[in-house]
Every structure is written in C-alpha cells, then in structure tokens.
Amino acid sequence: MAFELPPLPFEKNALEPHISAETLEFHHGKHHNAYVTKLNEMVAGTDNEGKSLEDIIKSAQGGLFNQAAQVWNHTFYWNSLSPNGGGAPAGDLGAAIDKAFGSFDEFKSQFNAKATGNFGSGWTWLVKNSDGSLEIVNTDDADTPIAHGKGQTPLFTVDVWEHAYYVDYRNARPKYLESIWNLINWDFAAENFAA
C-alpha cells in the first residue's frame, strides 16, 4: 500500500497571521507531498514496500531514510500546531516543563536559543527521555528522535528548514520562532507525554 500525503489537521488559512496559507501551499502541498511521492518511488518493488513508515525510518539509510523521515517529521509537525494552540501547557506536562527548565518562560527561551542555533536545516524537538525527563533536542536535515532507539518520545517539534518560514519571515528564523508559540498544540504534546 502506497504512502499518502495526510491532510492538514486544520484549514490552510487557519494558522494566519503566524503561518500563511501561501506557506502551507508550498510547505505541505509541494515539499511534504514531494517527500511522499519520492518515498513511494523508492520503496516500490523492494522489501520496504508494505513496511510502516516507522520501520523504514529505523532500518533505512541515505536517501530512503531522508524521504521516510521527512514524511514522518512533517506529519508530526502539522499535528504539533493548532489554530487553538499557544499559551502555556497545563497539567502533568506543564509541571514537567517547570521542573526541567525552572519555568515556562525559561523553557521557551532555551527552546528558541536551541532552534535559532540549529545550523542549516533541521528540526527542534521537545522530547521525553526514557527516564521521564524532558530535553530539547536538535536534529539535522531529516533526522528524527525516533530513528535511534534512545527511548526518546517526541512531544512536539518545530521545523527550522527555511521552507517552513521563508514566505512569511524571509530569513528571520527568530521572528518565526517567536510567532510559533501562538500555535503550539499543547493537547497533542500532552497526549505524547502521557503515552
């Protein structure tokens, strides 16, 4: 069964003014779709045909890994955002962030610093480690925390490839990062934290 481009979990204009419909046309409709198309071409007629995305990511290298991981990362990113997002997390996740980073504001500051400093293209993640601790992790290019068997559970991610923000923010990654906090889907992150 071929992989399919998942629909966005919101309307294309739902994230405005923070992320424009035009950005989503390119980012989801072109970039994410291209990863899905290329992945299907690469797995057709191979032992990877019929495997789950996660199984391919855990076993593949090179171009196949890049395509599969980018499909997974982008799908996770869309779910990390919500037009009803933003604010600070409550409950167990909010308490865990306060414990790990001292306060939500300090967490945001550290996350933005890490994401701004993520050289080139990549992703910045909040993960729960196997011991229950929280950590801010940068990955390069298509890399993803689920690939390495370190027991890290992604809670949410922010895409720091330029195609995620260039239409709206040009090369001003810090402005994009400040704005993204209005969209973080804390319900999704809390579900991942509880899992």
mmCIF file of C-alpha atoms in Angstrom:
data_model
loop_
_atom_site.group_PDB
_atom_site.id
_atom_site.type_symbol
_atom_site.label_atom_id
_atom_site.label_comp_id
_atom_site.label_asym_id
_atom_site.label_seq_id
_atom_site.Cartn_x
_atom_site.Cartn_y
_atom_site.Cartn_z
ATOM 1 C CA MET A 1 0.000 0.000 0.000
ATOM 2 C CA ALA A 2 1.409 3.360 -1.014
ATOM 3 C CA PHE A 3 2.030 6.146 1.448
ATOM 4 C CA GLU A 4 -0.327 9.092 1.131
ATOM 5 C CA LEU A 5 0.020 12.764 1.931
ATOM 6 C CA PRO A 6 -2.045 13.213 5.094
ATOM 7 C CA PRO A 7 -4.436 16.139 5.065
ATOM 8 C CA LEU A 8 -3.581 19.068 7.277
ATOM 9 C CA PRO A 9 -5.388 18.887 10.645
ATOM 10 C CA PHE A 10 -6.661 22.445 10.029
ATOM 11 C CA GLU A 11 -7.666 24.666 7.114
ATOM 12 C CA LYS A 12 -4.808 26.208 5.124
ATOM 13 C CA ASN A 13 -5.609 29.707 6.378
ATOM 14 C CA ALA A 14 -6.250 28.652 9.992
ATOM 15 C CA LEU A 15 -2.743 29.489 11.249
ATOM 16 C CA GLU A 16 -2.732 33.060 9.948
ATOM 17 C CA PRO A 17 -1.247 35.530 10.720
ATOM 18 C CA HIS A 18 1.550 33.354 12.120
ATOM 19 C CA ILE A 19 1.831 30.950 9.173
ATOM 20 C CA SER A 20 0.146 31.941 5.920
ATOM 21 C CA ALA A 21 -1.954 29.838 3.603
ATOM 22 C CA GLU A 22 0.696 30.533 0.957
ATOM 23 C CA THR A 23 3.382 28.968 3.156
ATOM 24 C CA LEU A 24 1.197 25.907 3.691
ATOM 25 C CA GLU A 25 0.528 25.634 -0.052
ATOM 26 C CA PHE A 26 4.270 25.296 -0.606
ATOM 27 C CA HIS A 27 5.266 23.521 2.600
ATOM 28 C CA HIS A 28 2.506 20.909 2.730
ATOM 29 C CA GLY A 29 1.305 20.863 -0.864
ATOM 30 C CA LYS A 30 4.722 20.862 -2.511
ATOM 31 C CA HIS A 31 7.530 19.927 -0.065
ATOM 32 C CA HIS A 32 5.714 17.352 2.086
ATOM 33 C CA ASN A 33 3.970 15.940 -0.966
ATOM 34 C CA ALA A 34 7.298 15.587 -2.798
ATOM 35 C CA TYR A 35 8.720 13.527 0.088
ATOM 36 C CA VAL A 36 5.684 11.214 -0.057
ATOM 37 C CA THR A 37 5.954 10.834 -3.851
ATOM 38 C CA LYS A 38 9.699 10.130 -3.756
ATOM 39 C CA LEU A 39 9.320 7.674 -0.865
ATOM 40 C CA ASN A 40 6.709 5.708 -2.820
ATOM 41 C CA GLU A 41 9.040 5.587 -5.837
ATOM 42 C CA MET A 42 11.923 4.350 -3.680
ATOM 43 C CA VAL A 43 10.024 1.552 -1.897
ATOM 44 C CA ALA A 44 8.100 0.228 -4.900
ATOM 45 C CA GLY A 45 9.103 -3.373 -5.587
ATOM 46 C CA THR A 46 11.529 -3.573 -2.646
ATOM 47 C CA ASP A 47 11.497 -5.282 0.747
ATOM 48 C CA ASN A 48 10.386 -1.941 2.199
ATOM 49 C CA GLU A 49 7.117 -1.945 0.276
ATOM 50 C CA GLY A 50 4.361 -2.554 2.797
ATOM 51 C CA LYS A 51 6.501 -1.654 5.829
ATOM 52 C CA SER A 52 5.356 1.057 8.184
ATOM 53 C CA LEU A 53 6.939 4.476 7.969
ATOM 54 C CA GLU A 54 8.477 3.979 11.419
ATOM 55 C CA ASP A 55 10.016 0.617 10.436
ATOM 56 C CA ILE A 56 11.572 2.153 7.325
ATOM 57 C CA ILE A 57 12.982 5.048 9.364
ATOM 58 C CA LYS A 58 14.533 2.664 11.904
ATOM 59 C CA SER A 59 16.206 0.498 9.272
ATOM 60 C CA ALA A 60 16.980 2.745 6.303
ATOM 61 C CA GLN A 61 19.955 4.924 5.453
ATOM 62 C CA GLY A 62 20.745 7.617 2.924
ATOM 63 C CA GLY A 63 18.064 8.824 0.553
ATOM 64 C CA LEU A 64 15.417 6.339 1.672
ATOM 65 C CA PHE A 65 15.878 7.382 5.293
ATOM 66 C CA ASN A 66 15.683 11.060 4.327
ATOM 67 C CA GLN A 67 12.409 10.683 2.423
ATOM 68 C CA ALA A 68 10.725 8.493 5.060
ATOM 69 C CA ALA A 69 11.867 10.649 7.967
ATOM 70 C CA GLN A 70 10.748 13.847 6.266
ATOM 71 C CA VAL A 71 7.294 12.374 5.678
ATOM 72 C CA TRP A 72 7.069 11.410 9.379
ATOM 73 C CA ASN A 73 8.600 14.669 10.664
ATOM 74 C CA HIS A 74 6.267 16.862 8.639
ATOM 75 C CA THR A 75 3.167 14.929 9.680
ATOM 76 C CA PHE A 76 4.262 15.247 13.314
ATOM 77 C CA TYR A 77 4.935 18.974 12.816
ATOM 78 C CA TRP A 78 1.434 19.643 11.436
ATOM 79 C CA ASN A 79 -0.025 17.918 14.481
ATOM 80 C CA SER A 80 2.255 19.999 16.727
ATOM 81 C CA LEU A 81 0.406 23.114 15.531
ATOM 82 C CA SER A 82 -3.146 24.259 16.106
ATOM 83 C CA PRO A 83 -5.127 27.426 15.409
ATOM 84 C CA ASN A 84 -6.336 26.983 19.006
ATOM 85 C CA GLY A 85 -2.814 26.424 20.331
ATOM 86 C CA GLY A 86 -0.465 28.665 22.193
ATOM 87 C CA GLY A 87 -0.357 29.724 25.780
ATOM 88 C CA ALA A 88 1.346 27.518 28.337
ATOM 89 C CA PRO A 89 0.703 23.829 28.907
ATOM 90 C CA ALA A 90 -1.202 22.775 31.988
ATOM 91 C CA GLY A 91 -1.360 19.544 33.949
ATOM 92 C CA ASP A 92 1.438 16.994 34.093
ATOM 93 C CA LEU A 93 3.245 18.358 31.038
ATOM 94 C CA GLY A 94 3.228 21.905 32.399
ATOM 95 C CA ALA A 95 4.585 20.648 35.726
ATOM 96 C CA ALA A 96 7.283 18.610 33.976
ATOM 97 C CA ILE A 97 8.390 21.639 31.941
ATOM 98 C CA ASP A 98 8.582 23.757 35.111
ATOM 99 C CA LYS A 99 10.601 21.030 36.841
ATOM 100 C CA ALA A 100 13.015 20.560 33.935
ATOM 101 C CA PHE A 101 13.541 24.188 32.967
ATOM 102 C CA GLY A 102 12.525 26.227 36.011
ATOM 103 C CA SER A 103 9.594 27.958 34.317
ATOM 104 C CA PHE A 104 7.693 28.000 31.062
ATOM 105 C CA ASP A 105 9.345 31.287 30.066
ATOM 106 C CA GLU A 106 12.790 29.777 30.647
ATOM 107 C CA PHE A 107 11.791 26.730 28.598
ATOM 108 C CA LYS A 108 10.691 28.965 25.698
ATOM 109 C CA SER A 109 13.939 30.921 25.929
ATOM 110 C CA GLN A 110 16.045 27.743 25.843
ATOM 111 C CA PHE A 111 13.958 26.218 23.052
ATOM 112 C CA ASN A 112 14.252 29.354 20.905
ATOM 113 C CA ALA A 113 18.002 29.568 21.525
ATOM 114 C CA LYS A 114 18.459 25.926 20.550
ATOM 115 C CA ALA A 115 16.235 26.293 17.452
ATOM 116 C CA THR A 116 17.926 29.528 16.370
ATOM 117 C CA GLY A 117 21.325 27.863 16.774
ATOM 118 C CA ASN A 118 20.320 24.743 14.817
ATOM 119 C CA PHE A 119 22.778 25.251 11.966
ATOM 120 C CA GLY A 120 21.377 24.879 8.477
ATOM 121 C CA SER A 121 18.251 22.805 8.028
ATOM 122 C CA GLY A 122 16.649 20.625 10.662
ATOM 123 C CA TRP A 123 14.167 20.257 13.477
ATOM 124 C CA THR A 124 13.966 21.255 17.132
ATOM 125 C CA TRP A 125 12.051 18.908 19.414
ATOM 126 C CA LEU A 126 10.811 18.669 22.956
ATOM 127 C CA VAL A 127 11.290 15.008 23.877
ATOM 128 C CA LYS A 128 10.598 12.860 26.890
ATOM 129 C CA ASN A 129 13.536 10.600 27.666
ATOM 130 C CA SER A 130 13.082 7.018 28.837
ATOM 131 C CA ASP A 131 13.701 8.146 32.446
ATOM 132 C CA GLY A 132 10.800 10.609 32.163
ATOM 133 C CA SER A 133 12.999 13.717 31.957
ATOM 134 C CA LEU A 134 12.408 16.358 29.299
ATOM 135 C CA GLU A 135 15.033 17.562 26.844
ATOM 136 C CA ILE A 136 15.234 19.993 23.937
ATOM 137 C CA VAL A 137 16.891 18.215 21.019
ATOM 138 C CA ASN A 138 18.081 19.463 17.647
ATOM 139 C CA THR A 139 18.246 17.126 14.677
ATOM 140 C CA ASP A 140 19.910 17.916 11.370
ATOM 141 C CA ASP A 141 18.303 17.640 7.970
ATOM 142 C CA ALA A 142 15.743 14.785 8.029
ATOM 143 C CA ASP A 143 16.941 13.197 11.257
ATOM 144 C CA THR A 144 14.350 12.384 13.898
ATOM 145 C CA PRO A 145 14.473 11.189 17.516
ATOM 146 C CA ILE A 146 12.525 8.020 16.673
ATOM 147 C CA ALA A 147 15.368 6.749 14.468
ATOM 148 C CA HIS A 148 17.995 5.933 17.051
ATOM 149 C CA GLY A 149 16.446 3.680 19.676
ATOM 150 C CA LYS A 150 17.367 6.069 22.503
ATOM 151 C CA GLY A 151 13.937 5.807 24.076
ATOM 152 C CA GLN A 152 13.072 9.408 23.269
ATOM 153 C CA THR A 153 9.398 10.211 22.764
ATOM 154 C CA PRO A 154 8.820 13.368 20.698
ATOM 155 C CA LEU A 155 6.245 15.656 22.310
ATOM 156 C CA PHE A 156 6.231 18.394 19.667
ATOM 157 C CA THR A 157 8.564 19.724 17.017
ATOM 158 C CA VAL A 158 9.299 22.938 15.161
ATOM 159 C CA ASP A 159 10.550 22.751 11.592
ATOM 160 C CA VAL A 160 13.552 25.054 11.116
ATOM 161 C CA TRP A 161 14.125 24.337 7.435
ATOM 162 C CA GLU A 162 13.837 27.669 5.610
ATOM 163 C CA HIS A 163 10.850 26.440 3.587
ATOM 164 C CA ALA A 164 8.870 26.414 6.869
ATOM 165 C CA TYR A 165 9.117 30.182 7.279
ATOM 166 C CA TYR A 166 10.725 31.894 4.279
ATOM 167 C CA VAL A 167 7.488 33.096 2.615
ATOM 168 C CA ASP A 168 6.302 34.748 5.841
ATOM 169 C CA TYR A 169 9.531 35.693 7.607
ATOM 170 C CA ARG A 170 12.183 35.589 4.882
ATOM 171 C CA ASN A 171 15.441 34.608 6.607
ATOM 172 C CA ALA A 172 14.354 35.802 10.073
ATOM 173 C CA ARG A 173 14.174 32.466 11.881
ATOM 174 C CA PRO A 174 13.966 34.139 15.341
ATOM 175 C CA LYS A 175 10.775 36.006 14.305
ATOM 176 C CA TYR A 176 9.221 32.737 13.120
ATOM 177 C CA LEU A 177 10.166 31.088 16.405
ATOM 178 C CA GLU A 178 8.612 33.862 18.478
ATOM 179 C CA SER A 179 5.405 33.596 16.486
ATOM 180 C CA ILE A 180 5.203 29.788 16.539
ATOM 181 C CA TRP A 181 4.411 29.821 20.284
ATOM 182 C CA ASN A 182 0.942 31.108 19.371
ATOM 183 C CA LEU A 183 0.297 27.816 17.580
ATOM 184 C CA ILE A 184 1.864 25.037 19.678
ATOM 185 C CA ASN A 185 -0.699 22.289 20.162
ATOM 186 C CA TRP A 186 -0.300 21.546 23.865
ATOM 187 C CA ASP A 187 -3.086 18.955 23.759
ATOM 188 C CA PHE A 188 -1.077 16.933 21.216
ATOM 189 C CA ALA A 189 2.122 17.365 23.242
ATOM 190 C CA ALA A 190 0.327 16.293 26.442
ATOM 191 C CA GLU A 191 -1.021 13.164 24.738
ATOM 192 C CA ASN A 192 2.507 12.247 23.656
ATOM 193 C CA PHE A 193 3.824 12.980 27.156
ATOM 194 C CA ALA A 194 1.206 10.699 28.731
ATOM 195 C CA ALA A 195 1.801 7.836 26.271
#
